[in-house]
Short mmCIF file of C-alpha atoms in Angstrom, two decimals:
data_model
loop_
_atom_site.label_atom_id
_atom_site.label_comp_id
_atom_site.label_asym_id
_atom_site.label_seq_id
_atom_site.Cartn_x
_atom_site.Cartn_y
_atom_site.Cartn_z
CA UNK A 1 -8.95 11.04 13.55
CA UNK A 2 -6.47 9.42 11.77
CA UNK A 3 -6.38 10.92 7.65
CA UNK A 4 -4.45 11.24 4.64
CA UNK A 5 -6.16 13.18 1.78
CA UNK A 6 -5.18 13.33 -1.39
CA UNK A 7 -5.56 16.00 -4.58
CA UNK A 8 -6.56 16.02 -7.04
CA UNK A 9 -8.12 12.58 -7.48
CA UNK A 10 -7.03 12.31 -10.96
CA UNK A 11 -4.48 14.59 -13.15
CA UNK A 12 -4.38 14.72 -17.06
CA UNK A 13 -0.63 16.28 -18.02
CA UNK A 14 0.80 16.62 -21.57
CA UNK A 15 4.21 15.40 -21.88
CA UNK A 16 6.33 17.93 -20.56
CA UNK A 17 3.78 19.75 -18.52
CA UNK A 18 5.41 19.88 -14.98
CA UNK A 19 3.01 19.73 -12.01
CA UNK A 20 2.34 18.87 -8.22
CA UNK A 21 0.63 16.49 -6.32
CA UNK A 22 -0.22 16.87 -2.58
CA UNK A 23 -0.97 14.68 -0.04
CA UNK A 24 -1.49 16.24 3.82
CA UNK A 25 -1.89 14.79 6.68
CA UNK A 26 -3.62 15.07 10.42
CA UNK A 27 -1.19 13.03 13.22
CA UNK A 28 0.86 14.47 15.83
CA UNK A 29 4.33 13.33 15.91
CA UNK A 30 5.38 12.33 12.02
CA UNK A 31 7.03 8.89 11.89
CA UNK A 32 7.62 9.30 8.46
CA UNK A 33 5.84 9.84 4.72
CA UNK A 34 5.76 7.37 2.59
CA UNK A 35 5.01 7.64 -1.54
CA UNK A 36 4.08 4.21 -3.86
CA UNK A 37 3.60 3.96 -7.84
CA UNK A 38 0.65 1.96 -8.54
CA UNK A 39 0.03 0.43 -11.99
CA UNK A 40 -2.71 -0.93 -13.24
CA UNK A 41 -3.09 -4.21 -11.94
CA UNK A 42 -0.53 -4.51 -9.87
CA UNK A 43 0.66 -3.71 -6.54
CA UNK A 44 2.27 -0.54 -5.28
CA UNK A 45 5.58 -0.24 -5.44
CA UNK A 46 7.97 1.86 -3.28
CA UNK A 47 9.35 5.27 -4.38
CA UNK A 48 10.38 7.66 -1.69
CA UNK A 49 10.47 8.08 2.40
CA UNK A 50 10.60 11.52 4.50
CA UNK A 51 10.92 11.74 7.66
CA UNK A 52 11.36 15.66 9.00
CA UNK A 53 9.54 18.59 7.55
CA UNK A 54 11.73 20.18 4.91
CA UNK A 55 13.85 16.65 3.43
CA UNK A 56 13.70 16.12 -0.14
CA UNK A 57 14.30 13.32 -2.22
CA UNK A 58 14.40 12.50 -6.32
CA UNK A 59 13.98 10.08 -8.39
CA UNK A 60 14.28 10.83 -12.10
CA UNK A 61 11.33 13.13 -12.71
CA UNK A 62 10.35 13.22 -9.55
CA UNK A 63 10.81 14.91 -6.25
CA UNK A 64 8.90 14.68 -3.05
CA UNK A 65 9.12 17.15 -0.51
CA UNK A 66 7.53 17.45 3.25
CA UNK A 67 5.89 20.08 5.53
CA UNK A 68 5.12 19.63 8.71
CA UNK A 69 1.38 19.25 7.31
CA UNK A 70 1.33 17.81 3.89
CA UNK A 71 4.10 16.35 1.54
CA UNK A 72 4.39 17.39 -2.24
CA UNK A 73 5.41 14.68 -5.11
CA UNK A 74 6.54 17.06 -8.15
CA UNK A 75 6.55 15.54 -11.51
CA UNK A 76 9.31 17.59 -13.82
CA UNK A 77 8.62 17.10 -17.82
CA UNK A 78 6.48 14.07 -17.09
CA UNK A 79 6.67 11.27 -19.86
CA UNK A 80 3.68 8.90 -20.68
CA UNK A 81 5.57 6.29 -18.72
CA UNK A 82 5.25 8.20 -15.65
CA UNK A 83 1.16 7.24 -15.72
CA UNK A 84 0.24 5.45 -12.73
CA UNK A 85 -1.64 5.91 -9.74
CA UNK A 86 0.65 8.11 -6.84
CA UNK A 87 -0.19 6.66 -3.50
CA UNK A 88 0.75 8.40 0.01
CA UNK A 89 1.01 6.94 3.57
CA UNK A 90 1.73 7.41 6.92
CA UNK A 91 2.01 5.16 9.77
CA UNK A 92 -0.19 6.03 12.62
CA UNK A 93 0.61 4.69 15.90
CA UNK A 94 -2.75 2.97 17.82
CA UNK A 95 -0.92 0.03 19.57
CA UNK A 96 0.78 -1.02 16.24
CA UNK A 97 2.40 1.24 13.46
CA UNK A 98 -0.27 1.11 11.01
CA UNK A 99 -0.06 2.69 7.55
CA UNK A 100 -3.05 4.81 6.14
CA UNK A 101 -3.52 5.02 2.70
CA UNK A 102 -4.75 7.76 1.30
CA UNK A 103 -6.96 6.82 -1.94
CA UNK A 104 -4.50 8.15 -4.47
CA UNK A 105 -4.05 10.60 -7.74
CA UNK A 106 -4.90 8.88 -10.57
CA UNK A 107 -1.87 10.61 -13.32
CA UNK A 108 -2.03 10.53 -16.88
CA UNK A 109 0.47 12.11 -19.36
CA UNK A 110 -0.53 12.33 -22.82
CA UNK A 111 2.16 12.28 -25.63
CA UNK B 1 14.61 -12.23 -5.60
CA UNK B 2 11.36 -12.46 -6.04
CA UNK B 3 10.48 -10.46 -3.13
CA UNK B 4 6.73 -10.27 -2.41
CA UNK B 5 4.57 -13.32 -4.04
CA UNK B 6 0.74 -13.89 -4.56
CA UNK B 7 -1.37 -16.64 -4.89
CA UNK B 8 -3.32 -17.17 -7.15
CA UNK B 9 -3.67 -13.82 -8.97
CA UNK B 10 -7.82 -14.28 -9.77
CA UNK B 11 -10.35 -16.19 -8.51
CA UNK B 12 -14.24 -16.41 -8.45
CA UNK B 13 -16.04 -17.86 -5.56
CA UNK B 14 -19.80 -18.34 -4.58
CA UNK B 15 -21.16 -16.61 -1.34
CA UNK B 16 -20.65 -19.04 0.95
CA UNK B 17 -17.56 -20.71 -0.69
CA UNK B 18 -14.00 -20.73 1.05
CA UNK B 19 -10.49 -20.19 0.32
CA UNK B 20 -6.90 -19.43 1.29
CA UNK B 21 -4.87 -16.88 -0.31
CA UNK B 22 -0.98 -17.23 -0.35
CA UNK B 23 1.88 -14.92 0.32
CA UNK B 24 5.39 -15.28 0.41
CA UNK B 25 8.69 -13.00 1.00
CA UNK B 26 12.17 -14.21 0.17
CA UNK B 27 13.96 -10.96 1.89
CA UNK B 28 13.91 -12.44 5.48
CA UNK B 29 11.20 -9.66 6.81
CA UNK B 30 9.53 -10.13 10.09
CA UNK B 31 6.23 -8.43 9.34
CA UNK B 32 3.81 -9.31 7.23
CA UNK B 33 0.33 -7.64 6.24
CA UNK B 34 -2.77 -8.03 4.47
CA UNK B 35 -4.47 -5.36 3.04
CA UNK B 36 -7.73 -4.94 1.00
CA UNK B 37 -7.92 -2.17 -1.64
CA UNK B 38 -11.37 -1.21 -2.93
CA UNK B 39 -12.31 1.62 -5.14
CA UNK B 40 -12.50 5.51 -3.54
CA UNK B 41 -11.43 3.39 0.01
CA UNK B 42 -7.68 3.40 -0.13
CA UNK B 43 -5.78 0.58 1.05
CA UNK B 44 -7.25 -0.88 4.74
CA UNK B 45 -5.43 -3.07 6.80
CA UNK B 46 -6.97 -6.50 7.37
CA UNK B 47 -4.56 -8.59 9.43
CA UNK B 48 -1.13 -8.34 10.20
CA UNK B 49 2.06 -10.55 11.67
CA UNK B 50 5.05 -9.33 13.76
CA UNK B 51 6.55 -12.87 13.61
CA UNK B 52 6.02 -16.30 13.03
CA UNK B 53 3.25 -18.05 14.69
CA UNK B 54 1.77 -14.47 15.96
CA UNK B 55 -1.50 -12.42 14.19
CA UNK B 56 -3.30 -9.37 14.72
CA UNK B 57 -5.93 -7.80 13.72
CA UNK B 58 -5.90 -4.86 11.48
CA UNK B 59 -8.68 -1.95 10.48
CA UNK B 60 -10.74 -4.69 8.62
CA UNK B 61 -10.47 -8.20 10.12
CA UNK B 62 -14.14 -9.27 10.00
CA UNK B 63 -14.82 -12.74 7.88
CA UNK B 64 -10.71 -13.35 7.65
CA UNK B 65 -8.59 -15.14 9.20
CA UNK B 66 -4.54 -15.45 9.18
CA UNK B 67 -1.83 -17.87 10.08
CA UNK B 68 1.65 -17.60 10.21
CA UNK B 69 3.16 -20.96 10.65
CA UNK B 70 6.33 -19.68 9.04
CA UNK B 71 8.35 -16.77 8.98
CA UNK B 72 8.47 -16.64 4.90
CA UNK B 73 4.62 -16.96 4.34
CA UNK B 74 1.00 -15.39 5.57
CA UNK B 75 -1.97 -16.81 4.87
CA UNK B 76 -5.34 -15.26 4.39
CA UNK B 77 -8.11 -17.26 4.85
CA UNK B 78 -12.31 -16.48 3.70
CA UNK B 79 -14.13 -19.27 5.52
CA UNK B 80 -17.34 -18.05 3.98
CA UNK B 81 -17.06 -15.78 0.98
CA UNK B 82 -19.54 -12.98 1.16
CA UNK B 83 -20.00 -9.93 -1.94
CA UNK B 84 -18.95 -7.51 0.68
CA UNK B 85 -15.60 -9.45 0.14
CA UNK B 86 -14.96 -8.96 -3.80
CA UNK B 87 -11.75 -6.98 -3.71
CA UNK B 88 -8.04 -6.56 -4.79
CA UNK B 89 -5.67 -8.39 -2.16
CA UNK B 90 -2.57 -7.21 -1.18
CA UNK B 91 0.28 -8.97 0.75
CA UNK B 92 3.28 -6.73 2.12
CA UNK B 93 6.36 -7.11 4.33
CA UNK B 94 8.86 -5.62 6.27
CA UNK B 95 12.05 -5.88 7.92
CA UNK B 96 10.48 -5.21 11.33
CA UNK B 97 13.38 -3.67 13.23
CA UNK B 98 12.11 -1.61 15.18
CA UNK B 99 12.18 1.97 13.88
CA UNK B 100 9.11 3.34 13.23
CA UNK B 101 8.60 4.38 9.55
CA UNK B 102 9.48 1.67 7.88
CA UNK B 103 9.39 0.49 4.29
CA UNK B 104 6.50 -2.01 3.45
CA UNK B 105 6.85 -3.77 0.40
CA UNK B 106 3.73 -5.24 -1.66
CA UNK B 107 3.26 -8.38 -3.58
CA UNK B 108 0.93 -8.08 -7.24
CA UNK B 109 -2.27 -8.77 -5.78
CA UNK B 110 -5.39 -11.25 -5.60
CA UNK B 111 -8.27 -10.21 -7.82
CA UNK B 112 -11.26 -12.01 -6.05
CA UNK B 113 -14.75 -11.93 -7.45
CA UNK B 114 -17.40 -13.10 -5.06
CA UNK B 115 -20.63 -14.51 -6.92
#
């Protein structure tokens, strides 16, 4: 079956206080990783693509990495900007390249 | 570039009651998608277009329907609003090229509220 999981569900951080978030996976041949920002009220917006197991990429305080069973978004010396909901998807091939969503990590740094 | 556009942000309907909901990319994608996002569900794929004038359906496609009359905009139709439906809309594109993995990008969402 088709599944992205996500952990934790929600993450309090103080400002500063580096830390992990993990989606994995269950498909056989990755097409790719995908990780979205939500806010609050509006719609997710694009942050990084992988596509083989051990690429990288960064984006200010963050950096999203890949395995060949789950992907990591690390959050260096967070800032109470970076609050948001972290989304993760993969496309799944069943006749069409369909994204699954996994059903986020609610992040919340604290001043 | 306004990229992905909703309309209208909110609206309340009575069971029973229909509507369209609007989207519309300026970046010249060939796909376009609706999703629904509900709370602990994730976002699920209702419809989606791989051109204009052609739909599909998606993961959720029951009580919706979609048009496509032209390449910048995908419609998403209720013809009879049900409280199963109360939701967050989201329209997305993408460039459609071809390669698998590619970037979707999402419009602000629909709140709908169905009475």
């Amino acid at each position: 079956e088709d599944q992205v999981t996500q952990s934790p569900e929600a993450l309090r951080l103080q400002e500063g206080e580096s830390s992990s978030l993990n989606c994995s996976y269950t498909v056989s041949g990755l097409r790719g990783l995908f990780w979205y920002r939500q806010d609050p009220g509006k719609g997710p917006e694009f942050l990084f693509t992988l596509y083989s197991a051990g690429e990288e990429k960064e984006k200010e305080r963050l950096k999203a990495t890949l395995t060949k069973k789950e992907s990591f978004l690390h959050i260096t010396a967070p800032k109470p900007e970076d609050s948001a909901t972290y989304l993760c998807a993969v496309p799944f091939h069943t006749g069409f390249q369909k994204l699954v969503f996994g059903t986020g990590t609610r992040l919340l740094v604290s001043p | 570039n306004a990229g992905v556009t909703q309309t209208p942000k909110f609206r309340v309907l009575k069971t029973g009651q229909s509507m369209t909901l609007l989207c519309a990319q300026d970046m010249n994608h060939e796909y376009m998608y609706w999703y629904r996002q509900d709370p602990g569900m994730g976002l699920r794929l209702i419809h989606y277009s791989v051109g204009e004038g052609t739909t599909a359906k998606g993961e959720v496609p029951d009580g919706y329907n979609v048009s496509r009359l032209k390449k910048q905009n995908f419609l998403l139709g209720l013809e009879s609003a049900a409280p199963s439906q109360t939701s967050v809309y989201f329209c997305a594109s993408s460039n459609g090229q071809g390669a698998l993995g590619e970037t979707q990008y999402f419009g602000p969402g629909t709140r709908l509220l169905v009475l």
